[in-house]
mmCIF file of C-alpha atoms in Angstrom:
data_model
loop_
_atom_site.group_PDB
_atom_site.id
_atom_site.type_symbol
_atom_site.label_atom_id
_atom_site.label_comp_id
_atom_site.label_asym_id
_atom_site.label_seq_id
_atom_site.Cartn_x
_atom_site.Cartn_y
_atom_site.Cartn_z
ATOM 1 C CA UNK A 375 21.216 142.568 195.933
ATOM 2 C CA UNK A 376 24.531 144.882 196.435
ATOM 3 C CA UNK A 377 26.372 142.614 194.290
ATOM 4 C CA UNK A 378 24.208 142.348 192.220
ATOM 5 C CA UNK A 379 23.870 145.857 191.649
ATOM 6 C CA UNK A 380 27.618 146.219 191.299
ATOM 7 C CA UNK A 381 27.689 143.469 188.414
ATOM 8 C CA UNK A 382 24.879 145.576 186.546
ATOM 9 C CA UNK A 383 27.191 148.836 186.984
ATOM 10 C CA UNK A 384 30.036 146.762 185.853
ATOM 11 C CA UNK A 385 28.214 145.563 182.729
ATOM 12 C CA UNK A 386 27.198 149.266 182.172
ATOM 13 C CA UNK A 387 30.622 150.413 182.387
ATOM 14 C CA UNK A 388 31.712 147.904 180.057
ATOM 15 C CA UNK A 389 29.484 148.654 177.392
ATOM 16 C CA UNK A 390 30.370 152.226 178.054
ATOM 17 C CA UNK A 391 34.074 151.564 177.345
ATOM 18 C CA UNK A 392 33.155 149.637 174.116
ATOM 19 C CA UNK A 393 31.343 152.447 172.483
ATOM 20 C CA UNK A 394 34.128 154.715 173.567
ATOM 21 C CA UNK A 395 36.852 152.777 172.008
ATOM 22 C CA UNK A 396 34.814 152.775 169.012
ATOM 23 C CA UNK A 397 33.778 156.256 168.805
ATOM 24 C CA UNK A 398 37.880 157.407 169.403
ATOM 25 C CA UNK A 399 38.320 154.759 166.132
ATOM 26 C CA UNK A 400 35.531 156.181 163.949
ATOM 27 C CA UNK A 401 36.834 159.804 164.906
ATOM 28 C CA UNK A 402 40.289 159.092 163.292
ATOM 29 C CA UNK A 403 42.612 161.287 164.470
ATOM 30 C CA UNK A 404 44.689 162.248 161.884
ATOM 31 C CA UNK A 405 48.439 161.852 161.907
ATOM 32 C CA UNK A 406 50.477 165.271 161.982
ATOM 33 C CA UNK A 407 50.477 166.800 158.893
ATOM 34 C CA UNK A 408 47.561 165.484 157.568
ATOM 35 C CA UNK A 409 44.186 167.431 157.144
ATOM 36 C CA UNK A 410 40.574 166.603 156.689
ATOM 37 C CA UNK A 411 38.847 168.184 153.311
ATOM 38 C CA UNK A 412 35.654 167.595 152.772
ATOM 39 C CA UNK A 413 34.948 163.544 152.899
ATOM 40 C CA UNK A 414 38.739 163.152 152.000
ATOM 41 C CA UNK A 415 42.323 163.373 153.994
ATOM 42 C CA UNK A 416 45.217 165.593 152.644
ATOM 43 C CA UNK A 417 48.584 164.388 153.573
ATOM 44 C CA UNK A 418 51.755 166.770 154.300
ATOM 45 C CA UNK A 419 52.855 166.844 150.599
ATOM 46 C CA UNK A 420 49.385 167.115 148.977
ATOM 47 C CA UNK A 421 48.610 163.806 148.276
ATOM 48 C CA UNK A 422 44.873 162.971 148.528
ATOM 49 C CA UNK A 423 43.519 159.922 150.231
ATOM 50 C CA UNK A 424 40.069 159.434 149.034
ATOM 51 C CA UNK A 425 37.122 158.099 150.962
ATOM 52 C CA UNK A 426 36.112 154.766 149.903
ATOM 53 C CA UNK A 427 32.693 154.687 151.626
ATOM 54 C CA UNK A 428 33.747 151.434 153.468
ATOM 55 C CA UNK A 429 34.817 150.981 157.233
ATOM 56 C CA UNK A 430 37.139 147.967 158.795
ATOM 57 C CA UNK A 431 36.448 146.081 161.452
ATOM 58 C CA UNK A 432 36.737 148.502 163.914
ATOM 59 C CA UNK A 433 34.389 150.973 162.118
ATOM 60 C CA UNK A 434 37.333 153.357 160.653
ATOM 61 C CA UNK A 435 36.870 154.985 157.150
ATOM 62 C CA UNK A 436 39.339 153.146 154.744
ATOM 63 C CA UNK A 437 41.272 155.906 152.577
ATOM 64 C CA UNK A 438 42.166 155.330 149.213
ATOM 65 C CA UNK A 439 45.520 156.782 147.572
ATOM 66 C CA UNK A 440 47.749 155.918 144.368
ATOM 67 C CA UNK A 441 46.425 152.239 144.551
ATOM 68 C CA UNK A 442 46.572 151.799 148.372
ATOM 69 C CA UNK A 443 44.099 151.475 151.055
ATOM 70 C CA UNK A 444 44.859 153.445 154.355
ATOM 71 C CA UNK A 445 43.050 154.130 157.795
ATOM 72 C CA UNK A 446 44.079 156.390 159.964
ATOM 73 C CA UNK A 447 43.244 155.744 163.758
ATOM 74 C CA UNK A 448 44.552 157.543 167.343
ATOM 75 C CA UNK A 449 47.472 159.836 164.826
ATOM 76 C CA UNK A 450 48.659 156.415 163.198
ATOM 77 C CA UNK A 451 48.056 155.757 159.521
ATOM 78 C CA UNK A 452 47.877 151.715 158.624
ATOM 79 C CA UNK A 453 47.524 150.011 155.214
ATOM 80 C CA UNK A 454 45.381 147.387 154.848
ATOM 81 C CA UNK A 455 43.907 145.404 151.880
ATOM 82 C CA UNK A 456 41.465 146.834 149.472
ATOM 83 C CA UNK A 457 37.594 146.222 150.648
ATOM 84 C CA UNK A 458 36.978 145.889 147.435
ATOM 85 C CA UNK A 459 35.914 141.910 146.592
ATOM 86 C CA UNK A 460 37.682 140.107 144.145
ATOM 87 C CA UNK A 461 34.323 140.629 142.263
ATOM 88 C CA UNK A 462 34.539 144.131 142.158
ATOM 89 C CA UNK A 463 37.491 143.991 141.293
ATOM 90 C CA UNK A 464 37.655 142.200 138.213
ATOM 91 C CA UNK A 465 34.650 144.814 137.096
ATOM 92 C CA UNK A 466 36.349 147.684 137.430
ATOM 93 C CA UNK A 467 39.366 146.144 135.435
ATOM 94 C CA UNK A 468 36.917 144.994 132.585
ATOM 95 C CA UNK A 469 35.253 148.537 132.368
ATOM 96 C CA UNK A 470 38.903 149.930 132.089
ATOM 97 C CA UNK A 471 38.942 147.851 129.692
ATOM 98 C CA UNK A 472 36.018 148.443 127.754
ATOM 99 C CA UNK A 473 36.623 152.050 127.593
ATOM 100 C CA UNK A 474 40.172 152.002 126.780
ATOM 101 C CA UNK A 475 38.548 149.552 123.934
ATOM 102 C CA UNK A 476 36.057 151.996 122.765
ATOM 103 C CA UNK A 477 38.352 155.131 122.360
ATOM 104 C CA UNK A 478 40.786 152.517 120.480
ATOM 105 C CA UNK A 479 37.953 152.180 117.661
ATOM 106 C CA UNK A 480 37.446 156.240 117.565
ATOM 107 C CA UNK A 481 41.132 156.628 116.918
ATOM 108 C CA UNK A 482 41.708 153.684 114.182
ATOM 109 C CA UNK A 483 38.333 155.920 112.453
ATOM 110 C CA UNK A 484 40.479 159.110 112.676
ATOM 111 C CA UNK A 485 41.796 159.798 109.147
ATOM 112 C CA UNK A 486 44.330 162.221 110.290
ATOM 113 C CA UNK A 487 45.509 159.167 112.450
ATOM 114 C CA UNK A 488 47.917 156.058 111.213
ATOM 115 C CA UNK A 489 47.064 153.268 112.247
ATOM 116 C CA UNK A 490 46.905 153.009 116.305
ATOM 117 C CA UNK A 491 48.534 150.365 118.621
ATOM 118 C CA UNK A 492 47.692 149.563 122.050
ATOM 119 C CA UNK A 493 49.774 148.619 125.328
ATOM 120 C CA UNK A 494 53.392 149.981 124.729
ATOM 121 C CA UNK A 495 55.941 150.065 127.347
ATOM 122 C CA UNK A 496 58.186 153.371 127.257
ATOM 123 C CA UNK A 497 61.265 153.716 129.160
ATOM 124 C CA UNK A 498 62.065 157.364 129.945
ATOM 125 C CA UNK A 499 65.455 158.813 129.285
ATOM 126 C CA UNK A 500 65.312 159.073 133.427
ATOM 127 C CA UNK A 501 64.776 155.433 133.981
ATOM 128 C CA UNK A 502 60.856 154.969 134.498
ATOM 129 C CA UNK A 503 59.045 152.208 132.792
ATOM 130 C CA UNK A 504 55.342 153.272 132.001
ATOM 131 C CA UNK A 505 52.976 151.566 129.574
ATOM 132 C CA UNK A 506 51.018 153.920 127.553
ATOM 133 C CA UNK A 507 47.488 152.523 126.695
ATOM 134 C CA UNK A 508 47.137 153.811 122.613
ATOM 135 C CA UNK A 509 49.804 155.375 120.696
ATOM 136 C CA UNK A 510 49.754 156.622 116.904
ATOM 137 C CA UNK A 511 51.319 158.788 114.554
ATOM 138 C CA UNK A 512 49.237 162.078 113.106
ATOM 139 C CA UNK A 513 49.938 162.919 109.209
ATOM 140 C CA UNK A 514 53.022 165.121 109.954
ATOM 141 C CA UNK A 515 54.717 162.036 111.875
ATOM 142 C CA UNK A 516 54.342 163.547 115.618
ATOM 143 C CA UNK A 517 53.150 160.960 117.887
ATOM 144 C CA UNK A 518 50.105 160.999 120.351
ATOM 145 C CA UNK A 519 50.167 159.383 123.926
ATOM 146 C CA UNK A 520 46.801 158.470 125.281
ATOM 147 C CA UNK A 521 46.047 157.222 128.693
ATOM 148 C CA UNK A 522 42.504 155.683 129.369
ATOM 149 C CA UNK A 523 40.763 156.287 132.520
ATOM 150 C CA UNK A 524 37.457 154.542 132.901
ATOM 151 C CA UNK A 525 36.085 157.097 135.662
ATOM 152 C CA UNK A 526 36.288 160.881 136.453
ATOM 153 C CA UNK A 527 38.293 159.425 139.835
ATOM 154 C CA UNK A 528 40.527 156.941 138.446
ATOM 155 C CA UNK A 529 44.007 157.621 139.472
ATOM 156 C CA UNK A 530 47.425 157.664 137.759
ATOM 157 C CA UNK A 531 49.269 154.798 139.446
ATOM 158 C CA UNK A 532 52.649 155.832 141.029
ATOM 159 C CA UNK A 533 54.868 155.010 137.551
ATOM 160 C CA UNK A 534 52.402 157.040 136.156
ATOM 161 C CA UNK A 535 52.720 160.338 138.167
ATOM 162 C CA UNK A 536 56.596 160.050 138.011
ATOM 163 C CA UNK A 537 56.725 158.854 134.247
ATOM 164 C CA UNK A 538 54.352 160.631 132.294
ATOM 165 C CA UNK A 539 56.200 164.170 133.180
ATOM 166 C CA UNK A 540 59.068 162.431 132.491
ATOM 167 C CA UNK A 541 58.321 161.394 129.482
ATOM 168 C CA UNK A 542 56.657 164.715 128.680
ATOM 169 C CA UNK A 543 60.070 166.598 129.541
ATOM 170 C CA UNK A 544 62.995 164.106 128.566
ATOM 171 C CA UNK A 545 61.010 161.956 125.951
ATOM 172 C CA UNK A 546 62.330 158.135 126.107
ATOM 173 C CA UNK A 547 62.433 154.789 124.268
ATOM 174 C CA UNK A 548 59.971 151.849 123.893
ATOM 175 C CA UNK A 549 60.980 148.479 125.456
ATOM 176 C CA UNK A 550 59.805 145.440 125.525
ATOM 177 C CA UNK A 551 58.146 143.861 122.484
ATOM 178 C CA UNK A 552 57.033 147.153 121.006
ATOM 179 C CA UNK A 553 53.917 147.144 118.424
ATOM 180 C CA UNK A 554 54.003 147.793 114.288
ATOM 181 C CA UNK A 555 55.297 151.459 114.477
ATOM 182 C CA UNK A 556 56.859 151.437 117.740
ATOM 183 C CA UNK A 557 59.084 148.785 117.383
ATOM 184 C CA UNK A 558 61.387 148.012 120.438
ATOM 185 C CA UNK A 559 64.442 150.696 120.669
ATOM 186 C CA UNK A 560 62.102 153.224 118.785
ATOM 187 C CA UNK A 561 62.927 156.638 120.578
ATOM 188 C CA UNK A 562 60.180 158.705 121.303
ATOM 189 C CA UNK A 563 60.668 162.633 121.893
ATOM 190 C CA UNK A 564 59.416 164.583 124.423
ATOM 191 C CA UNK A 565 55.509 164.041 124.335
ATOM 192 C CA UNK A 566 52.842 165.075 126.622
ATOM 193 C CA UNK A 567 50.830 161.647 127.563
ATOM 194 C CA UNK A 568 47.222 162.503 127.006
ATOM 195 C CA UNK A 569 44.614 161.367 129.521
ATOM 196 C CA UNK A 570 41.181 160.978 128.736
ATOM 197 C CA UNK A 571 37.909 159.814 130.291
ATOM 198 C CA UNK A 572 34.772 159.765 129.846
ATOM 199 C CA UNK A 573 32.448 162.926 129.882
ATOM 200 C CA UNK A 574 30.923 162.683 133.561
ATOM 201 C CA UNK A 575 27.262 162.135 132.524
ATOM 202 C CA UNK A 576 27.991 159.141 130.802
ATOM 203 C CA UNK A 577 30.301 157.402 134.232
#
């Protein structure tokens, strides 16, 4: 009967130990400099990691941030792949997509507009490549930089963030194939890139 009694504690124990193993992982102690806000993390220069709403295998929140995945367990902060499915993937790339398609069609209807063009690449006079979703020409000849974001969320990717001010401040050239207007080696002047998404009762 004493032993086993003592295998019961020991079972006890064990379980014990599991739950607090997982509890320290779900608690995520954050790494110094970082803060909680609200359901998100704030690293030491600002940058936001959001919360997904999905845990790993160990039960820690996965972090999202400039097109990375992060937890952050016992002070140490690990990527890992996106929990996102290959699925859900491809959908939120097609509703990019889609939008970036729809406010295409309200531009080309735009008198004051010449004729748009999608997808052109745009090398700042600082080095950074960034592709610019739509770009056109108003009636005076100044030129309009839109970026399409399919949610109120969606992030600027890291090119993006670094690029667009870039652009905005040192103006730059387009490379690549270039479109009807833009032709490869066009310069472009300092322009502010123009980011639009959709009005938040219809995301």
């Amino acid at each position: 009967n004493l032993l086993l009694l003592e295998t019961a504690v020991g079972a006890i124990g064990a379980k014990a130990n599991r739950t607090s193993i997982n509890v320290v992982g779900k608690g995520a102690t954050l790494p110094t400099g970082y803060t909680p806000k609200g359901n998100s993390v704030t690293g030491p220069k600002g940058s936001v990691y959001g919360n997904t709403g999905k845990v790993d295998a160990s039960g820690n929140t996965i972090y999202s941030n400039n097109g990375g995945y992060y937890t952050f367990e016992n002070g140490v902060k690990t990527k890992v792949q996106s929990p996102n499915s290959d699925s859900q993937i491809r959908q939120n790339y097609e509703k990019g997509k889609e939008f970036e398609q729809s406010v295409y069609d309200k531009l080309k209807q735009d008198p004051k507009l010449k004729t748009p063009v999608r997808e052109v690449t745009i090398e700042t006079n600082e080095g950074t490549k960034v592709r610019v979703d739509i770009m056109a020409k108003d009636r005076d000849g100044s030129i309009r930089c839109i970026e399409c974001k399919s949610s109120q969320t969606a992030p600027l990717t890291k090119n993006q963030k670094t690029g667009f001010p870039e652009l905005k401040e040192g103006g730059g050239t387009v490379v690549g194939k270039g479109r009807p207007g833009f032709e490869s080696g066009t310069k472009i002047p300092p322009t502010e890139v123009e980011i639009v998404r959709p009005n938040a009762k219809d995301n």
